[in-house]
PDB file of C-alpha atoms in Angstrom:
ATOM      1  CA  UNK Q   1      11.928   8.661 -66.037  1.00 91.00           C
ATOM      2  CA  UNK Q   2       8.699   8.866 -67.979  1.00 95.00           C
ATOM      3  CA  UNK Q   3       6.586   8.783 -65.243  1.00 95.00           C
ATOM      4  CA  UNK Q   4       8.883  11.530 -63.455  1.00 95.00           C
ATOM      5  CA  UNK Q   5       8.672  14.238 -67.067  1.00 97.00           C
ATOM      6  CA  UNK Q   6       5.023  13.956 -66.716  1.00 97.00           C
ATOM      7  CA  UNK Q   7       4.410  14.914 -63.024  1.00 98.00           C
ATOM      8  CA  UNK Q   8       7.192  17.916 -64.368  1.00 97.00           C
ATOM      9  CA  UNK Q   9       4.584  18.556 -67.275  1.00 98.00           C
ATOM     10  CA  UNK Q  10       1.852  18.642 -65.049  1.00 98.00           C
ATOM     11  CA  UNK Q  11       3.027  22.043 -63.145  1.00 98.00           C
ATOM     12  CA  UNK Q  12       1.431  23.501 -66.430  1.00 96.00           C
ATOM     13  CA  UNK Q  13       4.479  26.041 -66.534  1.00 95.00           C
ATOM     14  CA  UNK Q  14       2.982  27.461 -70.301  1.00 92.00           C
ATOM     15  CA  UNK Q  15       0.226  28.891 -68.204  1.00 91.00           C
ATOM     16  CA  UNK Q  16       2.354  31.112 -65.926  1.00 90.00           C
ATOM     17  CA  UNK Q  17       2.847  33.888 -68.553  1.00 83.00           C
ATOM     18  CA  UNK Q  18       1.247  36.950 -67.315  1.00 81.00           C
ATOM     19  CA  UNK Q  19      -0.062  37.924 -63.982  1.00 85.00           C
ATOM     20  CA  UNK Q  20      -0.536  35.707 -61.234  1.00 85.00           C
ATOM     21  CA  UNK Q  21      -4.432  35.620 -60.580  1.00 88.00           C
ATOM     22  CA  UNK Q  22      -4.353  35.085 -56.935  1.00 93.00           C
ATOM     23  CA  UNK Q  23      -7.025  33.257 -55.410  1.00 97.00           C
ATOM     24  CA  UNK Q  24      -8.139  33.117 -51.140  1.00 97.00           C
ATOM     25  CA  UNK Q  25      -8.678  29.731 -49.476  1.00 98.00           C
ATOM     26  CA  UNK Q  26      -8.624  27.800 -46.654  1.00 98.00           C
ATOM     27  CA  UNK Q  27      -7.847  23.913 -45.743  1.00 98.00           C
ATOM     28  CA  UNK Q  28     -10.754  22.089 -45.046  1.00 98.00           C
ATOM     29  CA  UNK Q  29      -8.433  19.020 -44.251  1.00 97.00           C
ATOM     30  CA  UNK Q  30      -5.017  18.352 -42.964  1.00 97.00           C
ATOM     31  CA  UNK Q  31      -2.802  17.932 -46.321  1.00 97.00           C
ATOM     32  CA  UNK Q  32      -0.085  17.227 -47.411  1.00 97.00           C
ATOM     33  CA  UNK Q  33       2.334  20.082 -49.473  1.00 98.00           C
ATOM     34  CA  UNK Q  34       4.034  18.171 -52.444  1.00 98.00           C
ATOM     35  CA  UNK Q  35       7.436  19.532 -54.265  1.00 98.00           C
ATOM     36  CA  UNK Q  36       5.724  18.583 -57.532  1.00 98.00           C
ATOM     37  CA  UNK Q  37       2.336  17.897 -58.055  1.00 98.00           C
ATOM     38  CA  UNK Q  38       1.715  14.448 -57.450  1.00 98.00           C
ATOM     39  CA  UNK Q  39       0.836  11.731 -54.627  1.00 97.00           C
ATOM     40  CA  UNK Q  40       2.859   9.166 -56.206  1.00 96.00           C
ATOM     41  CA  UNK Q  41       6.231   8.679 -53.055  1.00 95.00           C
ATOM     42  CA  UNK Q  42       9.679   9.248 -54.776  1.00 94.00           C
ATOM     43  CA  UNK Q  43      12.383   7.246 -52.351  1.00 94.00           C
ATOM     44  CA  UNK Q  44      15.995   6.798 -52.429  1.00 92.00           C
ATOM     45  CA  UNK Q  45      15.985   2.928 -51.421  1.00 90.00           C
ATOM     46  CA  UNK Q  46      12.954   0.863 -51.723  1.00 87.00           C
ATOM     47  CA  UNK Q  47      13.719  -1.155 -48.880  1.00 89.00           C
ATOM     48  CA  UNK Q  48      13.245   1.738 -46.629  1.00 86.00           C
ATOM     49  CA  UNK Q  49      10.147   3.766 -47.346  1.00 86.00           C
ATOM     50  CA  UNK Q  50      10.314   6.224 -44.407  1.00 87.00           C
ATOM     51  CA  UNK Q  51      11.313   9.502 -46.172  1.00 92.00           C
ATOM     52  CA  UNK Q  52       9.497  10.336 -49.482  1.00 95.00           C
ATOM     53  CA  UNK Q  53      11.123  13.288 -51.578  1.00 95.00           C
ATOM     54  CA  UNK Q  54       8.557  14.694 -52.713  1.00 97.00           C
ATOM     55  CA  UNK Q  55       6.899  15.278 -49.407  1.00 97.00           C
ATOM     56  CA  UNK Q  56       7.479  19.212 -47.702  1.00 96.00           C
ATOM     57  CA  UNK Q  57       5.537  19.761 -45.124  1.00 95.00           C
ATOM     58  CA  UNK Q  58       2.030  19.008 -44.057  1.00 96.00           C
ATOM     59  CA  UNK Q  59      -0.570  21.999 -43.625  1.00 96.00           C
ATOM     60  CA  UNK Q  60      -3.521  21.709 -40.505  1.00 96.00           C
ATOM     61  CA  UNK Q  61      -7.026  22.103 -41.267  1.00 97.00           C
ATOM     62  CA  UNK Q  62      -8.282  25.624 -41.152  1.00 97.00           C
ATOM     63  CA  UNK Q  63      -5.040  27.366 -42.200  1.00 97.00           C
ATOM     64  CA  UNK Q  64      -5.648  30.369 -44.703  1.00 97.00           C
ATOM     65  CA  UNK Q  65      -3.533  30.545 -48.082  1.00 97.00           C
ATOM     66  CA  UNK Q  66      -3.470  31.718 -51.156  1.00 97.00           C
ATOM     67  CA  UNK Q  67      -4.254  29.649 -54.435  1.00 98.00           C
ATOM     68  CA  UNK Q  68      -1.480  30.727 -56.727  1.00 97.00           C
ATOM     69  CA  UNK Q  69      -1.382  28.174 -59.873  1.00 96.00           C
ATOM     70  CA  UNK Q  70      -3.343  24.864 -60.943  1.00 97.00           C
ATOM     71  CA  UNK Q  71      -1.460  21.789 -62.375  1.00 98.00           C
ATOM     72  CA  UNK Q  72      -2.590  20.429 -65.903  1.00 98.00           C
ATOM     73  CA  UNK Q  73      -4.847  17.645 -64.856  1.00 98.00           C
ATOM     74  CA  UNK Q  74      -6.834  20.414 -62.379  1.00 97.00           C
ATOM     75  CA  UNK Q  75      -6.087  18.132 -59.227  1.00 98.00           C
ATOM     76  CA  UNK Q  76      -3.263  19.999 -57.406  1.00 98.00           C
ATOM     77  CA  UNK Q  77      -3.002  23.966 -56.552  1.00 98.00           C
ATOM     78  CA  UNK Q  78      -0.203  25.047 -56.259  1.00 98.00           C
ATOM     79  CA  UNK Q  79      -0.379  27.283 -52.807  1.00 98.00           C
ATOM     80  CA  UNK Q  80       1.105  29.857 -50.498  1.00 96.00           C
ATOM     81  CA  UNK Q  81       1.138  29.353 -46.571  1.00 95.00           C
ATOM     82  CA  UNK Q  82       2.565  31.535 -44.108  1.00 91.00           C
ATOM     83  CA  UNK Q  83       5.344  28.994 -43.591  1.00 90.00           C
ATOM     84  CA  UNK Q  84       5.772  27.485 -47.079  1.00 93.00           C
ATOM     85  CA  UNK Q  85       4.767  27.184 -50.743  1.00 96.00           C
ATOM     86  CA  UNK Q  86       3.896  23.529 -52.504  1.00 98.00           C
ATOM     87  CA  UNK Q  87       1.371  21.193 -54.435  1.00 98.00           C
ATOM     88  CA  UNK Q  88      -1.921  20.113 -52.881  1.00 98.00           C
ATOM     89  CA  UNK Q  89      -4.473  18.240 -53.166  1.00 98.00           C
ATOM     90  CA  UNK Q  90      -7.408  20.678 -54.524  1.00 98.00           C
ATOM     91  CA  UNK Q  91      -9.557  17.809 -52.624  1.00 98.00           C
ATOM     92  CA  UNK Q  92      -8.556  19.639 -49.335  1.00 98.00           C
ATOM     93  CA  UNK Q  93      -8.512  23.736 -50.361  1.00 98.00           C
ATOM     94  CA  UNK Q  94     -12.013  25.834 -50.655  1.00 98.00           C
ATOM     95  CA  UNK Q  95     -12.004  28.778 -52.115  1.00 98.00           C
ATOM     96  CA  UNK Q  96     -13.198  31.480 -50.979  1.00 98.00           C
ATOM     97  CA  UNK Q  97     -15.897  33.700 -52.849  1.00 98.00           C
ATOM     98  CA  UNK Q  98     -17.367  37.354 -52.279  1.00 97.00           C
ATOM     99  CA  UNK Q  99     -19.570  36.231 -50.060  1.00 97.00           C
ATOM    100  CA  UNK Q 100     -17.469  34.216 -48.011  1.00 97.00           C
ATOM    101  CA  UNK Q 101     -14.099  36.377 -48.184  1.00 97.00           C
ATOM    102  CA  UNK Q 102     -14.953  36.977 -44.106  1.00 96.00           C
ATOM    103  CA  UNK Q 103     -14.848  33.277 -43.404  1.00 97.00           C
ATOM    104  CA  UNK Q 104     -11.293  33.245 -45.253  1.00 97.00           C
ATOM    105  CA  UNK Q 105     -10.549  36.392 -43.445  1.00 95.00           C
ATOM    106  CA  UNK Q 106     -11.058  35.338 -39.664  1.00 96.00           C
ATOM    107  CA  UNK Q 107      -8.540  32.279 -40.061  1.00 96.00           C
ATOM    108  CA  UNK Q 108      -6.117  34.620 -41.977  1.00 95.00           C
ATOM    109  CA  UNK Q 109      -6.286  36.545 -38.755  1.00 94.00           C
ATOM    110  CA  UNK Q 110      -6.049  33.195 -36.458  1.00 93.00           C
ATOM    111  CA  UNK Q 111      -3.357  32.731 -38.156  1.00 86.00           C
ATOM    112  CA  UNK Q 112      -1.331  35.797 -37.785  1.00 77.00           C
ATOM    113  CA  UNK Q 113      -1.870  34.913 -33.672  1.00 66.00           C
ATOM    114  CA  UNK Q 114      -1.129  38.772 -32.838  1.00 67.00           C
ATOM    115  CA  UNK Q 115      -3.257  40.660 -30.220  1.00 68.00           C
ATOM    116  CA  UNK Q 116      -4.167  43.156 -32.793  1.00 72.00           C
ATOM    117  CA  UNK Q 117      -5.485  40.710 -35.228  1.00 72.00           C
ATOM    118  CA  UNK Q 118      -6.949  38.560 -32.945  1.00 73.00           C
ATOM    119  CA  UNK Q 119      -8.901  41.180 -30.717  1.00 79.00           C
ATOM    120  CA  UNK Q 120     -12.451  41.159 -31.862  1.00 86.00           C
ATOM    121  CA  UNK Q 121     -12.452  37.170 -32.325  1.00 92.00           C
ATOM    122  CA  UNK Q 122     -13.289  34.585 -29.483  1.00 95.00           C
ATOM    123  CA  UNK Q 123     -11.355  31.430 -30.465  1.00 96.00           C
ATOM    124  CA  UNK Q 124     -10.662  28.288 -29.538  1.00 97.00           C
ATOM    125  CA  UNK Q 125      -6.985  25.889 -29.133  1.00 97.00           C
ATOM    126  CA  UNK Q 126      -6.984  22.552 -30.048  1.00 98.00           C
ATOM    127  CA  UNK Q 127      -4.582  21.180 -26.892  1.00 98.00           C
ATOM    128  CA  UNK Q 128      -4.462  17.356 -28.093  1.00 97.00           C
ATOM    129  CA  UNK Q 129      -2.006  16.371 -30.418  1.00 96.00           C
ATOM    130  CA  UNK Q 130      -4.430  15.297 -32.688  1.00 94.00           C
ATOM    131  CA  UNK Q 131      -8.001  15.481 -32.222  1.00 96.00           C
ATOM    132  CA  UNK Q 132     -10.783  13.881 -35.039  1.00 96.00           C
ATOM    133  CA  UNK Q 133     -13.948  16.355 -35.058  1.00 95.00           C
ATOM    134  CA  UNK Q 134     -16.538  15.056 -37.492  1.00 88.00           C
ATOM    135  CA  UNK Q 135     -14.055  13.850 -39.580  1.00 92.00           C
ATOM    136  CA  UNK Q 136     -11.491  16.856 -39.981  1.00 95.00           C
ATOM    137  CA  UNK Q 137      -8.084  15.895 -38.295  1.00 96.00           C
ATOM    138  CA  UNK Q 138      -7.542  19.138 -36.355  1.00 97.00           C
ATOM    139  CA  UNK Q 139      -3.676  19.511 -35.641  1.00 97.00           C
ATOM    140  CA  UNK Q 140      -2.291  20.747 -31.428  1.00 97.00           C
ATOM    141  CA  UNK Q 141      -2.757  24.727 -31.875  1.00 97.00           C
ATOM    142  CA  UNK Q 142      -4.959  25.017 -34.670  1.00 97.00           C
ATOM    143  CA  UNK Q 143      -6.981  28.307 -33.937  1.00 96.00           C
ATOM    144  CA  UNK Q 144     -10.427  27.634 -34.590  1.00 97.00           C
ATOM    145  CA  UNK Q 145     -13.422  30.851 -34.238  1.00 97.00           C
ATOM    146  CA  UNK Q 146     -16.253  29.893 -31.462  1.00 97.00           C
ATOM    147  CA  UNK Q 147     -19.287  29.967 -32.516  1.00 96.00           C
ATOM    148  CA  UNK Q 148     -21.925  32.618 -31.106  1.00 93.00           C
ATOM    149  CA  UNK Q 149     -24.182  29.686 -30.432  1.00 92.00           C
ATOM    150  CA  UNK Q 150     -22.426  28.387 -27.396  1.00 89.00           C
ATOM    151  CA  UNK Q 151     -25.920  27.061 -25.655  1.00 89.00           C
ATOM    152  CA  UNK Q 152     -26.084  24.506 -28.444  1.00 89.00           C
ATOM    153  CA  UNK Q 153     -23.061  22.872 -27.539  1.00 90.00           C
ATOM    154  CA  UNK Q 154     -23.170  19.600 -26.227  1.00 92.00           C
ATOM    155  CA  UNK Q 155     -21.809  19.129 -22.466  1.00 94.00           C
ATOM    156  CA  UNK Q 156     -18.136  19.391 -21.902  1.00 96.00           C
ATOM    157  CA  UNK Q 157     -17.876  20.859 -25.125  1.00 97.00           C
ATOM    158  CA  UNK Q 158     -16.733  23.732 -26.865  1.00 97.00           C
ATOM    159  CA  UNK Q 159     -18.765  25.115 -30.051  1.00 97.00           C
ATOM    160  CA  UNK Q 160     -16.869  26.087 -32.413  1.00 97.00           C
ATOM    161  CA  UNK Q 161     -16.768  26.932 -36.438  1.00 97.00           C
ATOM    162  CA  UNK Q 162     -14.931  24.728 -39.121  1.00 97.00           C
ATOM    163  CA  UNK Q 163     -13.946  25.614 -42.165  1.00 97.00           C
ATOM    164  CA  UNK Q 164     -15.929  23.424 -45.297  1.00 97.00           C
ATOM    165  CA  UNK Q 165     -16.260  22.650 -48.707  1.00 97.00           C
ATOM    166  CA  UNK Q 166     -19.412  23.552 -50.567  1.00 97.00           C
ATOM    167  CA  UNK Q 167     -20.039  20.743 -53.830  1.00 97.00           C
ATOM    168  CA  UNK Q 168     -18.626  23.643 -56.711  1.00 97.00           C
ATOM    169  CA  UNK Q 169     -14.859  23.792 -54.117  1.00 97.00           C
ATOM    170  CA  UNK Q 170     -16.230  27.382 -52.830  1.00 98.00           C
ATOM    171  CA  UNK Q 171     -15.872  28.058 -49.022  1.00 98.00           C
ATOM    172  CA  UNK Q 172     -18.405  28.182 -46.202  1.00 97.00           C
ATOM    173  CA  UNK Q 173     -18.294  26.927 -43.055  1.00 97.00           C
ATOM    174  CA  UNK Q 174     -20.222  24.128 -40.256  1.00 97.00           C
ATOM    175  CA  UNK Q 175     -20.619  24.082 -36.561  1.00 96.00           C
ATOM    176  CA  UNK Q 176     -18.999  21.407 -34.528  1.00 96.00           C
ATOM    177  CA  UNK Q 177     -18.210  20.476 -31.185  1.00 97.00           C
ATOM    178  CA  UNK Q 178     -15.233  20.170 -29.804  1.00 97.00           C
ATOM    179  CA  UNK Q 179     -14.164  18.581 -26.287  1.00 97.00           C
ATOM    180  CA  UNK Q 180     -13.351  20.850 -23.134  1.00 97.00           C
ATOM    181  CA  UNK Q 181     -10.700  18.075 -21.984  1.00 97.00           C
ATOM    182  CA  UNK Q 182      -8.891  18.734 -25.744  1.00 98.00           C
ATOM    183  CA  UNK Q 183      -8.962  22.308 -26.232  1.00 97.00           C
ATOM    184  CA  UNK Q 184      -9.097  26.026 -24.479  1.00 97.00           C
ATOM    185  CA  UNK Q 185     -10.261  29.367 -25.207  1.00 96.00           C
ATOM    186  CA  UNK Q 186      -7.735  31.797 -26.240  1.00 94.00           C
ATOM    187  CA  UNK Q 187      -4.408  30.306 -26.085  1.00 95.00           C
ATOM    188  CA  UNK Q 188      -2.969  28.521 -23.457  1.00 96.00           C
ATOM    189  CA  UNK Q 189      -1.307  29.863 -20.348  1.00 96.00           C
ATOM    190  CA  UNK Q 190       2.018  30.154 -21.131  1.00 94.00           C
ATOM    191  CA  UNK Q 191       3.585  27.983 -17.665  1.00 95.00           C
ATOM    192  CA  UNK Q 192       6.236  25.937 -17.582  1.00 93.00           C
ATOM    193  CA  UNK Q 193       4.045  22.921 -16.382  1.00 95.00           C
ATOM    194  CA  UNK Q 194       1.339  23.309 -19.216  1.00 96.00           C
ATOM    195  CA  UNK Q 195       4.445  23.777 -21.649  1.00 95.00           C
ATOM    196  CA  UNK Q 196       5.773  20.002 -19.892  1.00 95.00           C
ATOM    197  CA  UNK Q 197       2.537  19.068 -20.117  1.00 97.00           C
ATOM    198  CA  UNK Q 198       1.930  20.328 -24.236  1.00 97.00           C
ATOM    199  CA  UNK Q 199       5.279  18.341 -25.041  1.00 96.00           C
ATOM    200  CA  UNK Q 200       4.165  15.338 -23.327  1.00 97.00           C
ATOM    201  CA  UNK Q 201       0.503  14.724 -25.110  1.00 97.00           C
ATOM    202  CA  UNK Q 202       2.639  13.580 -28.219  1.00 95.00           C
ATOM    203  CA  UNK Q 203       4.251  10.840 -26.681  1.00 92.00           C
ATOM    204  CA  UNK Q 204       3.528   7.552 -28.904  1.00 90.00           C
ATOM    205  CA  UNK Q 205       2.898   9.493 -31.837  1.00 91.00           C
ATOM    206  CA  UNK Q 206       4.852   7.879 -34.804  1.00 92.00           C
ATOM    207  CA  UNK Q 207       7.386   9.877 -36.334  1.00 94.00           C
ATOM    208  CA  UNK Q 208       6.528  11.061 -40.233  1.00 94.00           C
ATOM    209  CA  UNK Q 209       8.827  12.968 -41.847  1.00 94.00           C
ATOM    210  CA  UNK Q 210       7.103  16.450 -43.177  1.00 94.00           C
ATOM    211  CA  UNK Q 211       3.478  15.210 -41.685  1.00 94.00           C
ATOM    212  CA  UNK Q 212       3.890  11.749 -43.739  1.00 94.00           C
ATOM    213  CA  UNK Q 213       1.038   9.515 -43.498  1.00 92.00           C
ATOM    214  CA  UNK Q 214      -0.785  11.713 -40.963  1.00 92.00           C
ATOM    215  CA  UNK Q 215       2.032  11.872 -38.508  1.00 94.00           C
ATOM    216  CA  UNK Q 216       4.417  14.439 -36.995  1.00 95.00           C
ATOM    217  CA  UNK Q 217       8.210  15.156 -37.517  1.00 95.00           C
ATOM    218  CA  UNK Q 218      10.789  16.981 -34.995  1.00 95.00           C
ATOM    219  CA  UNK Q 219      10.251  20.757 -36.168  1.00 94.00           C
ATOM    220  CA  UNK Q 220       6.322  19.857 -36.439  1.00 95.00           C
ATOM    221  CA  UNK Q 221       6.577  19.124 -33.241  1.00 96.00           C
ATOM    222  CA  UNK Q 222       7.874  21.717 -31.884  1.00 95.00           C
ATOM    223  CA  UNK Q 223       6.087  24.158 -33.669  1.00 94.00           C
ATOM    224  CA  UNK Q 224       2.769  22.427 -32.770  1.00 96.00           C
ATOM    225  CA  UNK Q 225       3.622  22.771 -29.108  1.00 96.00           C
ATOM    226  CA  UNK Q 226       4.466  26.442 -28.999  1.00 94.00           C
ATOM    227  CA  UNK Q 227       1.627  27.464 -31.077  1.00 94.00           C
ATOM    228  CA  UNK Q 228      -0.745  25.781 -28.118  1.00 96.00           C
ATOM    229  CA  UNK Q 229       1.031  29.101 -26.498  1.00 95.00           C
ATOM    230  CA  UNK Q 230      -0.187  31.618 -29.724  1.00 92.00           C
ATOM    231  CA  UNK Q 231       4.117  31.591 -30.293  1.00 90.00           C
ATOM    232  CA  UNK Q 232       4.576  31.759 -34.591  1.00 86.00           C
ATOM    233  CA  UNK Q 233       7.447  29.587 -35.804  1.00 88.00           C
ATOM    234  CA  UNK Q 234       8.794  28.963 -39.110  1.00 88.00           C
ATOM    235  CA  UNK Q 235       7.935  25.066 -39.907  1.00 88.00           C
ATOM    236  CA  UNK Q 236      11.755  23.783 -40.696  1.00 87.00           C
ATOM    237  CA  UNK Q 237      15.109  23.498 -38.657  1.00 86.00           C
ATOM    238  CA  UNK Q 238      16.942  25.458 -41.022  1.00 84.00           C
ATOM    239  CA  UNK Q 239      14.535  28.266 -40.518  1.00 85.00           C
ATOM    240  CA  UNK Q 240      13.108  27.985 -37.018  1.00 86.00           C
ATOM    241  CA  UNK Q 241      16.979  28.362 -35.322  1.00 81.00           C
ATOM    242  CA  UNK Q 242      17.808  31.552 -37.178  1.00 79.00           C
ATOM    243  CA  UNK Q 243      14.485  33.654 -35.813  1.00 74.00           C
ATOM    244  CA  UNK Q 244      13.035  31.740 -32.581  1.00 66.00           C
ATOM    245  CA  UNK Q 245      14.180  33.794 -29.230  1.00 74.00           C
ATOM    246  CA  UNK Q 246      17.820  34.229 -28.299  1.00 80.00           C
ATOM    247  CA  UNK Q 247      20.109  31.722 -30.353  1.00 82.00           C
ATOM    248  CA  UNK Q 248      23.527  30.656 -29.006  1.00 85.00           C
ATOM    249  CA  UNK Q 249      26.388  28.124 -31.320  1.00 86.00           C
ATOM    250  CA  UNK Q 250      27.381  25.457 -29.289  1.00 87.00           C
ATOM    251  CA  UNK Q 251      29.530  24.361 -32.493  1.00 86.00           C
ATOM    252  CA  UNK Q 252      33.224  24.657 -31.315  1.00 88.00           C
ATOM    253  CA  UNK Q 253      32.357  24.604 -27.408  1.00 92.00           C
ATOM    254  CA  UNK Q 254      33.449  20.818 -25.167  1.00 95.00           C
ATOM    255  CA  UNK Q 255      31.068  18.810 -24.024  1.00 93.00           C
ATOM    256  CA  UNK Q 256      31.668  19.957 -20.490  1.00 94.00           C
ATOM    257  CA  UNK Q 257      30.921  23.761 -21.708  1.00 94.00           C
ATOM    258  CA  UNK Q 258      27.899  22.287 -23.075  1.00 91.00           C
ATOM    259  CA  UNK Q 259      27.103  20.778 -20.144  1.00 91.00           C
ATOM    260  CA  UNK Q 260      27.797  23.969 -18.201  1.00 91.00           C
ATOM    261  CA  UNK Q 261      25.388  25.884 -20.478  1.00 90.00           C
ATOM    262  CA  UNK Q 262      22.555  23.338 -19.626  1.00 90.00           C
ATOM    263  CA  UNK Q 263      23.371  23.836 -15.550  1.00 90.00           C
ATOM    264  CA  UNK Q 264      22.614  27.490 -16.188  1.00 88.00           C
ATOM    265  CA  UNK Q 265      19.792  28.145 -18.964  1.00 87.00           C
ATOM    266  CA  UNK Q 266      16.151  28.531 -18.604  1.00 86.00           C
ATOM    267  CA  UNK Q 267      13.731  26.199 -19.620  1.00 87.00           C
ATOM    268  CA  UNK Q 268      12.019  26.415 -22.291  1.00 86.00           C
ATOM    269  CA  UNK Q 269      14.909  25.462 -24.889  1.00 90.00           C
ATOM    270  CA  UNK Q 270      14.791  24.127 -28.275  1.00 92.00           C
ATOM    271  CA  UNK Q 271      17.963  22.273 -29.354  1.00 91.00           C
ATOM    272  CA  UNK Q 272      18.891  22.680 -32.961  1.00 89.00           C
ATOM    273  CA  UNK Q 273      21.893  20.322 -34.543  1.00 87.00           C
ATOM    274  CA  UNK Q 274      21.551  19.730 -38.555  1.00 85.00           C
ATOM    275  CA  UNK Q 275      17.880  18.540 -39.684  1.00 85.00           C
ATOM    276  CA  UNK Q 276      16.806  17.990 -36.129  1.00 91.00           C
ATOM    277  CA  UNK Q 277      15.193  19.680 -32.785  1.00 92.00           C
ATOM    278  CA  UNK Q 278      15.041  18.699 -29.567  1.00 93.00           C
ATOM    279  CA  UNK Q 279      13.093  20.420 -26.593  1.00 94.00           C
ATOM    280  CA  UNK Q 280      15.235  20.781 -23.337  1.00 93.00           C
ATOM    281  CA  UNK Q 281      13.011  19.731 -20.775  1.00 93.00           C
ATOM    282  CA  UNK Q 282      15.513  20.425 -17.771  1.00 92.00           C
ATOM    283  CA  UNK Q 283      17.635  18.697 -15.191  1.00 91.00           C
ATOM    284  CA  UNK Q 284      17.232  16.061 -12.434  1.00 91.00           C
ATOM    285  CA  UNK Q 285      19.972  15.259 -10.192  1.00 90.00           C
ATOM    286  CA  UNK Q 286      22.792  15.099 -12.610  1.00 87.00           C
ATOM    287  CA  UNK Q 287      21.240  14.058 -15.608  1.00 92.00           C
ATOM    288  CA  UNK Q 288      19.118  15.634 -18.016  1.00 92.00           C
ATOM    289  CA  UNK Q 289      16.419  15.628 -20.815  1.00 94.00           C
ATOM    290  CA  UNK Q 290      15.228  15.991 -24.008  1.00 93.00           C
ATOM    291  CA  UNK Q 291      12.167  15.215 -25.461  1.00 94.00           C
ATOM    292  CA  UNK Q 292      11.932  15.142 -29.699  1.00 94.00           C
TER     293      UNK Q 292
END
């Protein structure tokens, strides 16, 4: 209980009198967003250590937020993300300056994925689940600018621009290359095999509830795999089956209504039931699929 009132004393709550001072940034690393602000794993049973409270969500490298508060001991911001709010490591978040507001500004944009914003930027997709460039785990979908000096890029590779961390935490940014086989420019053609064939690339990847430990979870998933596609999804169940496409409440129907729906939708489907989705992959024969 001790150790729990000081993480609580260490959202430095005094300090939020007055106006917010809101500050731009961008990941430089996949990370992890915390309830409180703390690494230290909170579980109900510690014989099974496979679904820590405290952990949210998980944000991919390169995302744009906003820097809203600081904890007491300076090592967790707490930040604002198109899909969520949370702790983080400050390890993991540049900030971005004057001079490099435009750097912040272009994966702001990425992220927004709309024609408009995205017009005047060529841009690369990450297509691999999860692909390790020069040490920065880059997430499937992550929008990444190409660089203007394509000629330097090594063969079969893509050059593209990477958000870093100068040593005072300010942002700028590094050149990297990233492999044709793992990526595309622009988003991916939105056909139902590449969509089969998006799902697929994270079989064998462990399971990690909210991005634990570097892995994926069932709404990650999906979300991952539809932003390959330049689709924006809200990162949990709850919210993702309220505002993706055309929803329909299976609830009160039979199995064999269920069933019937199945012989007569489209693919792609996502399949919501409470704290869990599914992607309908189709029928063969008489049975069919699901991958999650």
């Amino acid at each position: 209980q001790a150790t729990y009132q000081e993480i609580k004393n260490n959202r430095n709550v005094s300090a939020l009198s007055g106006e917010i001072t809101l500050k731009r940034a961008v990941t430089v690393q996949r990370t992890d967003v915390r309830a409180l602000p703390t690494a230290i794993e909170f579980y109900n049973n510690s014989n099974k250590q496979d679904h820590d409270r405290m952990q949210e969500t998980e944000l991919a490298a390169a995302s744009a937020v906003l820097v809203l508060h600081t904890s007491v001991d300076g090592k967790f911001y707490f930040i604002q993300s198109y899909y969520y709010t949370g702790w983080v490591d400050v390890n993991n978040i540049a900030i971005a300056t004057d001079d490099s507001y435009h750097i912040w500004q272009t994966y702001a944009k990425l992220l927004n994925m709309s024609e408009n914003a995205t017009k005047d930027i060529n841009f690369a997709v990450i297509t691999d689940a999860q692909l390790n460039v020069g040490g920065i785990k880059l997430d499937m979908g992550t929008a990444l600018p190409l660089s203007a000096n394509q000629d330097r890029a090594a063969s079969g590779n893509y050059r593209v621009i990477l958000p870093a961390k100068a040593n005072d935490g300010t942002l700028n940014s590094v050149e990297a290359d990233v492999p044709v086989s793992a990526s595309c420019v622009g988003y991916a053609q939105y056909t139902l095999r590449n969509f089969y064939v998006q799902a697929f690339k994270y079989s064998g990847t462990p399971y990690g509830w909210g991005g634990m430990h570097g892995n994926v979870d069932c709404s990650s998933f999906v979300l991952s795999v539809f932003k390959t596609f330049g689709f924006v999804f809200p990162r949990n169940t709850s919210q993702q089956n309220k505002v993706v496409g055309s929803a329909v409440n299976v609830e009160n129907k039979t199995t064999d209504d269920k069933i019937s729906m199945l012989n007569n939708t489209t693919v792609p489907v996502v399949i919501y039931k409470s704290g869990h989705a599914m992607i309908y992959l189709g029928r063969i024969s008489d049975t069919h699929y699901i991958i999650h």
